[in-house]
Tab-separated table of C-alpha atoms in Angstrom:
chain	number	residue	atom	x	y	z
A	1	MET	CA	64.253	-7.090	-8.640
A	2	SER	CA	63.807	-5.429	-12.089
A	3	LYS	CA	62.440	-9.499	-13.087
A	4	ALA	CA	60.719	-8.777	-9.600
A	5	ARG	CA	59.688	-5.733	-10.575
A	6	LYS	CA	57.856	-6.772	-14.453
A	7	PHE	CA	56.088	-9.757	-12.480
A	8	GLY	CA	52.310	-9.666	-13.313
A	9	ALA	CA	50.763	-10.852	-9.969
A	10	LEU	CA	47.194	-10.510	-12.141
A	11	SER	CA	48.348	-11.999	-14.870
A	12	TYR	CA	49.396	-15.006	-12.960
A	13	VAL	CA	46.622	-15.314	-11.429
A	14	GLY	CA	44.622	-16.287	-14.917
A	15	ARG	CA	47.457	-18.703	-15.502
A	16	ASN	CA	47.319	-20.575	-12.737
A	17	ILE	CA	43.481	-21.208	-13.076
A	18	ARG	CA	44.029	-22.339	-16.363
A	19	ARG	CA	46.623	-25.059	-15.453
A	20	ARG	CA	44.489	-26.377	-12.768
A	21	ASN	CA	40.951	-26.726	-14.848
A	22	LEU	CA	39.632	-29.512	-13.047
A	23	ARG	CA	39.673	-28.202	-10.193
A	24	SER	CA	38.904	-24.510	-10.843
A	25	ALA	CA	36.208	-25.947	-12.615
A	26	ILE	CA	34.545	-27.523	-9.767
A	27	THR	CA	34.797	-24.723	-7.645
A	28	ILE	CA	33.421	-21.784	-9.671
A	29	VAL	CA	30.382	-24.627	-10.024
A	30	GLY	CA	29.960	-25.038	-6.517
A	31	ILE	CA	30.488	-20.825	-5.391
A	32	SER	CA	27.672	-21.094	-8.775
A	33	VAL	CA	25.435	-22.609	-7.184
A	34	VAL	CA	25.853	-21.688	-3.785
A	35	ILE	CA	25.605	-17.680	-5.053
A	36	ALA	CA	22.234	-18.799	-7.692
A	37	PHE	CA	20.087	-20.331	-4.286
A	38	PHE	CA	21.990	-16.464	-2.453
A	39	ILE	CA	20.041	-14.767	-5.255
A	40	LEU	CA	16.846	-16.673	-5.557
A	41	PHE	CA	16.257	-16.195	-0.953
A	42	ALA	CA	17.079	-12.617	-0.707
A	43	SER	CA	15.310	-11.594	-3.926
A	44	ILE	CA	11.919	-13.963	-2.249
A	45	SER	CA	13.075	-12.321	0.514
A	46	GLN	CA	12.246	-8.998	-0.973
A	47	GLY	CA	9.751	-9.990	-2.547
A	48	LEU	CA	7.591	-11.589	0.368
A	49	LYS	CA	9.373	-7.540	2.541
A	50	ASP	CA	7.722	-5.461	-0.236
A	51	ASP	CA	4.078	-7.751	-0.429
A	52	ILE	CA	4.259	-6.712	3.226
A	53	MET	CA	4.766	-3.349	3.142
A	54	ALA	CA	2.398	-3.023	0.746
A	55	GLU	CA	0.026	-4.913	2.870
A	56	ILE	CA	1.070	-2.493	5.871
A	57	ALA	CA	0.806	0.836	3.488
A	58	ARG	CA	-2.858	-0.682	2.607
A	59	GLN	CA	-3.856	-1.223	5.719
A	60	GLU	CA	-2.612	2.516	7.441
A	61	GLU	CA	-4.344	3.885	4.409
A	62	ALA	CA	-7.577	1.761	5.884
A	63	LEU	CA	-6.590	3.275	9.163
A	64	ALA	CA	-6.489	6.819	8.102
A	65	GLU	CA	-9.702	5.835	6.905
A	66	GLN	CA	-11.815	4.194	9.295
A	67	ARG	CA	-10.601	7.347	12.183
A	68	ALA	CA	-13.478	8.997	10.534
A	69	GLY	CA	-16.262	9.352	12.383
A	70	PHE	CA	-19.417	10.500	11.801
A	71	PHE	CA	-22.748	11.848	13.515
A	72	THR	CA	-25.999	11.339	12.683
A	73	LEU	CA	-28.485	13.115	12.453
A	74	MET	CA	-31.551	11.921	11.615
A	75	THR	CA	-35.994	11.625	12.550
A	76	MET	CA	-37.892	9.449	9.748
A	77	ASP	CA	-40.537	9.336	11.989
A	78	PRO	CA	-43.689	11.274	10.273
A	79	PHE	CA	-45.518	11.565	13.787
A	80	ALA	CA	-43.142	13.366	15.859
A	81	MET	CA	-40.416	15.072	13.695
A	82	ASP	CA	-37.528	16.567	14.865
A	83	TYR	CA	-35.923	19.350	12.704
A	84	PHE	CA	-33.879	21.504	13.149
A	85	ASN	CA	-33.260	24.392	10.899
A	86	SER	CA	-31.080	26.839	8.545
A	87	SER	CA	-30.353	28.810	11.300
A	88	GLU	CA	-29.425	25.886	14.053
A	89	LEU	CA	-27.529	24.315	10.962
A	90	GLU	CA	-25.333	27.319	10.405
A	91	GLU	CA	-24.216	27.237	14.763
A	92	MET	CA	-23.840	23.645	14.391
A	93	GLY	CA	-21.133	24.197	11.019
A	94	ASP	CA	-18.952	27.034	13.017
A	95	TYR	CA	-19.480	24.539	16.320
A	96	VAL	CA	-17.743	21.448	14.451
A	97	THR	CA	-15.280	23.653	12.111
A	98	ASP	CA	-13.929	25.215	15.933
A	99	TYR	CA	-14.284	22.167	18.355
A	100	CYS	CA	-11.979	19.611	15.953
A	101	ALA	CA	-9.595	22.142	14.651
A	102	ASP	CA	-9.214	22.960	18.694
A	103	GLN	CA	-8.950	19.358	19.321
A	104	GLY	CA	-6.359	18.493	15.840
A	105	THR	CA	-8.344	17.620	13.808
A	106	VAL	CA	-11.229	18.764	10.609
A	107	GLY	CA	-15.405	18.514	10.821
A	108	GLU	CA	-17.549	19.108	8.026
A	109	VAL	CA	-21.659	19.547	8.730
A	110	TYR	CA	-23.236	17.879	5.583
A	111	PRO	CA	-26.806	18.608	5.063
A	112	LEU	CA	-29.030	15.590	3.545
A	113	ALA	CA	-32.799	15.555	2.285
A	114	ILE	CA	-33.761	11.601	1.245
A	115	ASN	CA	-36.936	10.804	-0.603
A	116	PHE	CA	-37.670	7.862	-2.549
A	117	LEU	CA	-38.345	8.120	-6.153
A	118	ALA	CA	-41.004	6.327	-7.258
A	119	PRO	CA	-40.224	4.038	-10.428
A	120	THR	CA	-42.671	3.786	-13.879
A	121	ASP	CA	-43.537	0.813	-13.473
A	122	PRO	CA	-46.397	-0.034	-10.513
A	123	ASP	CA	-45.059	-3.762	-10.465
A	124	SER	CA	-41.604	-2.720	-9.618
A	125	ASP	CA	-39.675	-3.484	-6.287
A	126	ASP	CA	-36.282	-1.131	-6.973
A	127	MET	CA	-35.949	1.051	-4.697
A	128	PHE	CA	-34.775	4.257	-5.989
A	129	ILE	CA	-33.436	7.581	-3.383
A	130	LEU	CA	-33.969	11.530	-4.983
A	131	PHE	CA	-31.585	12.966	-2.988
A	132	GLY	CA	-31.457	16.419	-1.968
A	133	VAL	CA	-27.014	17.705	-1.384
A	134	ASP	CA	-25.368	20.251	-1.048
A	135	PRO	CA	-24.001	21.137	-4.469
A	136	GLU	CA	-20.540	22.321	-3.584
A	137	LYS	CA	-19.975	19.879	-1.233
A	138	GLY	CA	-22.106	16.910	-1.857
A	139	ILE	CA	-22.674	13.322	0.550
A	140	LYS	CA	-19.878	12.325	2.866
A	141	TYR	CA	-21.510	9.815	5.589
A	142	ASP	CA	-20.268	6.151	6.371
A	143	PHE	CA	-19.038	4.336	2.739
A	144	ILE	CA	-20.504	7.173	0.505
A	145	THR	CA	-18.389	9.861	-0.439
A	146	PHE	CA	-20.699	11.555	-4.025
A	147	ASN	CA	-19.713	14.500	-5.345
A	148	ALA	CA	-18.434	16.229	-8.478
A	149	ASP	CA	-15.067	14.249	-7.947
A	150	THR	CA	-15.915	10.856	-6.695
A	151	ILE	CA	-18.654	9.812	-9.335
A	152	ASP	CA	-17.828	9.227	-12.849
A	153	ILE	CA	-20.344	11.289	-15.095
A	154	GLN	CA	-21.388	12.757	-18.723
A	155	GLY	CA	-22.422	15.872	-18.599
A	156	GLU	CA	-21.747	18.476	-15.379
A	157	PHE	CA	-22.859	17.632	-11.847
A	158	LEU	CA	-24.964	20.413	-9.569
A	159	ASN	CA	-24.384	23.723	-9.807
A	160	SER	CA	-25.115	25.724	-7.163
A	161	ASP	CA	-26.527	28.893	-9.057
A	162	GLU	CA	-29.410	26.727	-10.528
A	163	GLU	CA	-31.833	24.683	-8.824
A	164	GLY	CA	-33.784	22.849	-10.438
A	165	GLN	CA	-31.417	20.413	-12.103
A	166	ILE	CA	-31.298	16.597	-11.385
A	167	VAL	CA	-27.720	14.414	-11.542
A	168	LEU	CA	-28.912	10.714	-12.581
A	169	GLY	CA	-27.601	7.514	-12.052
A	170	ASN	CA	-28.281	5.036	-14.643
A	171	GLY	CA	-30.132	2.393	-13.153
A	172	ILE	CA	-33.075	5.413	-12.751
A	173	LEU	CA	-32.078	6.171	-16.055
A	174	GLU	CA	-32.640	3.325	-17.524
A	175	ALA	CA	-35.884	1.805	-15.418
A	176	ASN	CA	-38.236	5.996	-15.477
A	177	PHE	CA	-36.483	7.460	-17.840
A	178	PRO	CA	-35.170	5.432	-20.883
A	179	GLY	CA	-34.280	8.005	-24.292
A	180	THR	CA	-33.631	10.925	-21.698
A	181	GLN	CA	-30.468	13.306	-22.919
A	182	LEU	CA	-28.373	15.609	-20.911
A	183	GLY	CA	-30.224	18.901	-20.927
A	184	ASP	CA	-33.581	17.242	-21.087
A	185	GLU	CA	-36.895	18.345	-18.678
A	186	ILE	CA	-37.805	15.590	-16.704
A	187	ASP	CA	-40.984	15.674	-13.939
A	188	LEU	CA	-39.818	13.316	-10.293
A	189	GLU	CA	-42.302	11.694	-8.672
A	190	THR	CA	-41.185	11.367	-5.145
A	191	MET	CA	-42.690	10.227	-1.859
A	192	SER	CA	-41.652	13.080	1.361
A	193	PHE	CA	-40.473	11.611	4.116
A	194	MET	CA	-41.826	13.437	6.106
A	195	SER	CA	-45.705	13.118	4.887
A	196	GLY	CA	-45.821	10.173	3.579
A	197	ASP	CA	-47.258	12.024	0.441
A	198	ASN	CA	-46.966	12.258	-3.503
A	199	VAL	CA	-45.209	15.181	-4.533
A	200	THR	CA	-44.579	16.380	-8.897
A	201	ILE	CA	-41.680	18.400	-9.291
A	202	GLU	CA	-41.984	19.215	-12.878
A	203	ASP	CA	-39.415	20.942	-15.653
A	204	VAL	CA	-36.412	19.450	-14.195
A	205	THR	CA	-33.094	19.532	-16.315
A	206	VAL	CA	-30.467	16.029	-16.344
A	207	THR	CA	-27.519	17.799	-16.247
A	208	GLY	CA	-26.029	14.995	-14.922
A	209	ILE	CA	-25.504	10.822	-16.368
A	210	MET	CA	-23.649	8.433	-14.016
A	211	GLU	CA	-22.242	5.580	-15.586
A	212	PRO	CA	-22.863	2.916	-14.010
A	213	ASN	CA	-21.444	2.077	-10.643
A	214	ILE	CA	-22.917	-0.809	-8.159
A	215	ILE	CA	-23.140	1.799	-5.547
A	216	TYR	CA	-25.311	5.161	-7.135
A	217	ASP	CA	-27.000	3.589	-10.164
A	218	ASN	CA	-30.250	3.766	-7.779
A	219	PHE	CA	-29.087	7.357	-6.526
A	220	ALA	CA	-30.369	10.522	-8.150
A	221	ALA	CA	-29.845	14.332	-6.928
A	222	VAL	CA	-30.907	17.692	-7.077
A	223	PRO	CA	-30.167	20.567	-5.058
A	224	ILE	CA	-31.170	20.234	-1.028
A	225	GLU	CA	-32.147	23.266	-1.310
A	226	PHE	CA	-34.542	23.675	-4.118
A	227	LEU	CA	-35.835	19.671	-3.196
A	228	LEU	CA	-36.487	21.393	0.356
A	229	GLU	CA	-39.049	23.866	-1.014
A	230	GLU	CA	-40.588	22.025	-3.422
A	231	THR	CA	-41.370	19.239	-0.585
A	232	GLY	CA	-42.483	21.835	2.386
A	233	MET	CA	-39.230	21.955	4.198
A	234	TYR	CA	-39.154	25.440	3.260
A	235	ASP	CA	-40.831	29.050	5.656
A	236	ALA	CA	-40.829	31.919	2.971
A	237	ALA	CA	-41.642	34.192	5.764
A	238	SER	CA	-39.049	33.426	8.270
A	239	ASP	CA	-36.482	32.207	5.870
A	240	GLU	CA	-35.637	29.136	6.962
A	241	TYR	CA	-35.242	25.695	5.494
A	242	PHE	CA	-35.699	22.877	7.865
A	243	TYR	CA	-33.593	19.867	7.554
A	244	PHE	CA	-34.152	16.408	9.229
A	245	PHE	CA	-31.028	14.595	8.287
A	246	ILE	CA	-27.372	15.966	9.051
A	247	SER	CA	-24.367	13.768	8.444
A	248	ILE	CA	-21.547	15.206	11.303
A	249	TRP	CA	-17.950	13.632	9.077
A	250	VAL	CA	-14.757	14.087	11.244
A	251	GLU	CA	-11.704	13.391	9.516
A	252	ASP	CA	-9.694	11.586	12.901
A	253	ALA	CA	-12.961	10.824	15.721
A	254	SER	CA	-9.760	9.367	17.889
A	255	MET	CA	-8.953	12.740	18.216
A	256	ILE	CA	-12.873	13.740	20.018
A	257	ASP	CA	-14.937	13.521	22.522
A	258	PHE	CA	-17.781	11.461	21.716
A	259	SER	CA	-20.631	12.457	24.027
A	260	GLU	CA	-19.066	16.150	24.006
A	261	MET	CA	-19.737	16.858	20.584
A	262	ARG	CA	-23.169	15.353	21.254
A	263	ALA	CA	-24.040	17.652	23.740
A	264	GLU	CA	-23.842	20.001	22.774
A	265	ILE	CA	-25.155	19.204	18.819
A	266	ARG	CA	-28.184	18.251	20.840
A	267	ASP	CA	-27.901	21.560	23.185
A	268	ILE	CA	-27.629	23.471	19.662
A	269	THR	CA	-30.846	21.866	17.870
A	270	SER	CA	-32.667	20.775	20.551
A	271	ILE	CA	-33.726	17.151	19.182
A	272	SER	CA	-33.694	13.461	21.306
A	273	ASP	CA	-30.616	12.508	22.023
A	274	ASN	CA	-31.915	9.242	20.537
A	275	ASP	CA	-32.047	10.788	16.972
A	276	ILE	CA	-28.738	11.631	17.018
A	277	SER	CA	-26.306	8.412	16.025
A	278	ASP	CA	-21.931	7.590	16.115
A	279	ASN	CA	-19.888	5.014	15.079
A	280	GLU	CA	-17.557	5.860	17.959
A	281	ASN	CA	-18.179	2.049	19.501
A	282	TYR	CA	-16.951	0.798	15.549
A	283	ILE	CA	-14.219	2.916	15.944
A	284	LYS	CA	-12.854	1.301	18.373
A	285	ARG	CA	-13.179	-1.446	16.392
A	286	THR	CA	-11.365	-0.567	13.649
A	287	ILE	CA	-8.534	0.451	14.678
A	288	ILE	CA	-8.392	-1.675	17.137
A	289	ALA	CA	-8.081	-4.050	14.555
A	290	HIS	CA	-5.846	-2.017	11.754
A	291	GLU	CA	-3.602	-1.438	14.226
A	292	THR	CA	-2.896	-5.557	14.987
A	293	GLU	CA	-3.219	-6.197	11.685
A	294	ILE	CA	0.148	-3.447	10.951
A	295	GLU	CA	2.168	-5.022	13.985
A	296	SER	CA	1.531	-8.517	12.701
A	297	GLN	CA	2.700	-7.503	9.720
A	298	GLY	CA	6.013	-5.578	11.163
A	299	GLU	CA	6.502	-9.138	12.882
A	300	MET	CA	6.097	-10.568	9.846
A	301	ARG	CA	8.675	-8.515	8.297
A	302	ARG	CA	11.500	-8.593	10.927
A	303	THR	CA	11.204	-12.943	10.814
A	304	ILE	CA	11.823	-12.760	7.061
A	305	ASP	CA	14.748	-10.364	8.432
A	306	GLY	CA	16.327	-13.297	10.471
A	307	TRP	CA	15.464	-15.991	8.241
A	308	LEU	CA	16.948	-14.026	5.426
A	309	MET	CA	20.889	-12.932	7.931
A	310	ALA	CA	20.465	-16.806	8.476
A	311	VAL	CA	20.316	-17.793	5.018
A	312	ILE	CA	23.048	-15.467	4.424
A	313	LEU	CA	25.334	-16.915	7.358
A	314	LEU	CA	24.518	-20.581	6.485
A	315	LEU	CA	25.869	-19.549	2.238
A	316	SER	CA	28.765	-17.839	3.535
A	317	ILE	CA	29.576	-20.704	5.384
A	318	ILE	CA	29.711	-23.127	2.650
A	319	THR	CA	31.111	-20.927	0.446
A	320	ILE	CA	34.660	-19.701	3.253
A	321	VAL	CA	34.613	-23.307	3.422
A	322	GLY	CA	35.034	-24.474	0.345
A	323	ILE	CA	37.312	-21.054	-1.368
A	324	SER	CA	39.309	-21.501	2.128
A	325	ASN	CA	39.998	-25.634	1.044
A	326	THR	CA	40.172	-24.659	-3.075
A	327	MET	CA	43.313	-22.404	-2.006
A	328	LEU	CA	44.835	-24.398	0.472
A	329	MET	CA	45.465	-27.035	-1.781
A	330	SER	CA	45.906	-24.406	-4.424
A	331	VAL	CA	48.624	-23.307	-1.711
A	332	THR	CA	50.253	-26.474	-1.364
A	333	GLU	CA	50.544	-28.035	-3.943
A	334	ARG	CA	51.964	-24.799	-5.435
A	335	ARG	CA	55.035	-24.286	-2.675
A	336	ARG	CA	58.216	-24.599	-4.066
A	337	GLU	CA	56.479	-22.485	-6.984
A	338	ILE	CA	56.128	-19.747	-4.061
A	339	GLY	CA	59.135	-20.692	-2.696
A	340	THR	CA	61.356	-19.928	-5.939
A	341	LEU	CA	58.894	-16.781	-6.286
A	342	LYS	CA	59.791	-15.472	-3.714
A	343	ALA	CA	63.733	-16.546	-4.235
A	344	VAL	CA	64.095	-13.727	-6.782
A	345	GLY	CA	62.514	-11.455	-5.073
A	346	ILE	CA	58.278	-11.366	-5.624
A	347	PRO	CA	57.799	-9.459	-2.103
A	348	ARG	CA	55.556	-10.934	0.257
A	349	GLY	CA	52.292	-8.374	-0.872
A	350	ARG	CA	52.588	-9.939	-4.111
A	351	ILE	CA	52.592	-13.036	-2.844
A	352	TYR	CA	49.375	-12.337	-0.724
A	353	GLN	CA	47.919	-10.431	-4.472
A	354	ILE	CA	48.402	-14.212	-6.231
A	355	VAL	CA	45.978	-15.701	-3.147
A	356	LEU	CA	43.964	-12.552	-2.636
A	357	GLY	CA	43.480	-12.828	-6.330
A	358	GLU	CA	42.753	-15.839	-8.043
A	359	ALA	CA	39.828	-15.976	-5.506
A	360	LEU	CA	38.688	-13.188	-6.283
A	361	LEU	CA	38.411	-14.408	-10.163
A	362	LEU	CA	36.841	-17.172	-9.086
A	363	VAL	CA	34.524	-15.966	-7.005
A	364	ILE	CA	33.640	-13.211	-9.887
A	365	ILE	CA	33.287	-15.663	-12.701
A	366	SER	CA	31.260	-17.369	-9.823
A	367	LEU	CA	28.842	-14.829	-9.566
A	368	ALA	CA	29.010	-14.266	-13.985
A	369	LEU	CA	26.650	-17.232	-13.758
A	370	GLY	CA	25.399	-17.716	-10.307
A	371	GLY	CA	23.842	-14.689	-10.887
A	372	THR	CA	22.418	-15.422	-14.775
A	373	VAL	CA	20.981	-18.391	-12.869
A	374	GLY	CA	19.598	-17.180	-9.689
A	375	ALA	CA	18.074	-14.202	-12.653
A	376	MET	CA	16.521	-17.015	-13.801
A	377	LEU	CA	15.372	-18.869	-11.283
A	378	ALA	CA	13.606	-15.915	-9.435
A	379	GLU	CA	11.838	-14.950	-12.887
A	380	ILE	CA	10.300	-18.536	-13.026
A	381	PHE	CA	9.579	-18.716	-9.080
A	382	ASP	CA	8.143	-15.099	-9.421
A	383	TYR	CA	6.443	-16.231	-12.584
A	384	GLN	CA	4.276	-18.927	-11.065
A	385	TYR	CA	3.350	-17.032	-8.259
A	386	GLN	CA	1.947	-14.586	-9.887
A	387	ALA	CA	0.080	-17.153	-12.082
A	388	GLU	CA	-1.718	-18.538	-9.021
A	389	VAL	CA	0.277	-22.542	-10.530
A	390	GLY	CA	2.597	-23.133	-7.662
A	391	GLY	CA	0.704	-23.699	-4.803
A	392	ILE	CA	2.864	-23.044	-1.330
A	393	PHE	CA	5.857	-24.099	-3.528
A	394	PHE	CA	6.394	-21.026	-5.020
A	395	ALA	CA	6.898	-17.179	-3.487
A	396	PRO	CA	6.850	-13.417	-4.727
A	397	THR	CA	10.602	-12.348	-5.821
A	398	SER	CA	11.818	-8.769	-6.234
A	399	LEU	CA	15.889	-8.729	-8.344
A	400	THR	CA	16.012	-4.900	-7.397
A	401	PRO	CA	19.523	-3.675	-7.982
A	402	PHE	CA	19.930	-3.173	-4.140
A	403	VAL	CA	19.287	-6.901	-4.153
A	404	MET	CA	22.394	-7.472	-6.441
A	405	GLY	CA	24.146	-5.039	-5.323
A	406	TYR	CA	24.342	-6.645	-1.877
A	407	VAL	CA	24.580	-9.987	-2.870
A	408	VAL	CA	27.827	-9.226	-5.258
A	409	GLY	CA	29.422	-7.042	-1.696
A	410	ILE	CA	29.062	-9.958	0.619
A	411	SER	CA	29.684	-11.798	-1.946
A	412	ILE	CA	33.742	-10.242	-2.851
A	413	GLY	CA	33.738	-10.590	1.114
A	414	VAL	CA	33.040	-13.066	1.523
A	415	ALA	CA	36.405	-14.594	-0.697
A	416	PHE	CA	38.166	-12.159	0.335
A	417	LEU	CA	37.497	-13.352	3.980
A	418	ALA	CA	38.043	-16.763	3.389
A	419	SER	CA	41.439	-16.451	0.823
A	420	LEU	CA	42.904	-13.981	3.879
A	421	TYR	CA	44.267	-17.753	5.294
A	422	PRO	CA	45.740	-19.593	2.868
A	423	ALA	CA	47.784	-15.911	1.248
A	424	TRP	CA	49.201	-15.636	5.126
A	425	GLN	CA	50.115	-18.975	4.964
A	426	ALA	CA	52.131	-18.430	1.546
A	427	ALA	CA	52.863	-15.688	2.108
A	428	ARG	CA	54.719	-16.993	5.116
A	429	LEU	CA	57.177	-19.658	3.318
A	430	GLU	CA	60.472	-19.722	3.790
A	431	PRO	CA	62.484	-19.869	0.220
A	432	THR	CA	64.435	-22.482	1.461
A	433	GLU	CA	62.049	-24.479	2.689
A	434	ALA	CA	59.480	-24.477	0.130
A	435	LEU	CA	62.183	-25.527	-2.591
A	436	ARG	CA	62.865	-29.003	-0.329
A	437	TYR	CA	58.672	-29.621	-1.007
A	438	GLU	CA	57.761	-32.297	-2.415
């Protein structure tokens, strides 16, 4: 019994694997190949899911942006202008803010003045736009979000405390005012949308120059009230400014009633319904398109999860068969040896330890070998995919600690299950029968 107490199951397992080195090597190579492909497939699955989740996030972000709605109040017929004055603008701003808040979203009014800026070259086909904007809010309309936070600029954006100031787009600077520096004063030759007449605005200080930008190169901006005064859109007697272009922005237009807002805007400003446009139909179409794409991506993610489960099941079956067969052969070959151990007093629990320990040791060695090969394959696949040279054969991979963790966990779990039956067979052997085995 003292020998039994001193018996080391783990050291015995190691010696047994070394004694049967060919069979052990074949088993380790087989399991390593399974683990290597397991890691590769798991990392591909995770990589594809990461790509899908990134695409879903992009679609959701785009969906949030597309939920934004716009009303545009714009009258540009010089012979039949519908104006709305400062008082109506203030009343409309209060209505939009309160109405949108009641609907659980946010709305804001962006007054805007638009004029052409004449090119200095009479033969030029360039069209330069001179915007009059609120210095604090800027512009928010359709694809244009133009304010101090959204443009790259040398110098400063418009200052609400100053009037005669301008921010120049890079294209306008190069074409109309080459060599102009920050702080210089320039004269603007503009054409009023209201009358079609040319207007000269003198001594306007350049406070900012925009970095080259495909959208804003041909833009320039001045404070809106300054531009309205200079182009005759201000009545000093009533202290009212007159507007013909306003953008009403709603953060989530799916929550508002377009017809209700349109009717109230028309009542406040008294302008023609034809001069109020909105993007309700566009919003509905784009929301449906993005939601459909998100659902499609979600379905693809579920398909990949199912594919990975099928791969895990297949590889688990292969591992179970391989380990079970190996351990059953080991138990069969060592019947006399096991019988001797039981005869000298080794308990049944130690027999379980021997068989289970051998299986787990084989898998741990296989994990080290197969894990290295699998990680290298995953890196190769991802490199080829990123380099766009692999066609459809290669795929994105993501070899995260989570992926490695569940590969290791499943492999050890499968090894344990695969060795239970051989261990049970070994533990139930009767010493007298085992010793008679040839």
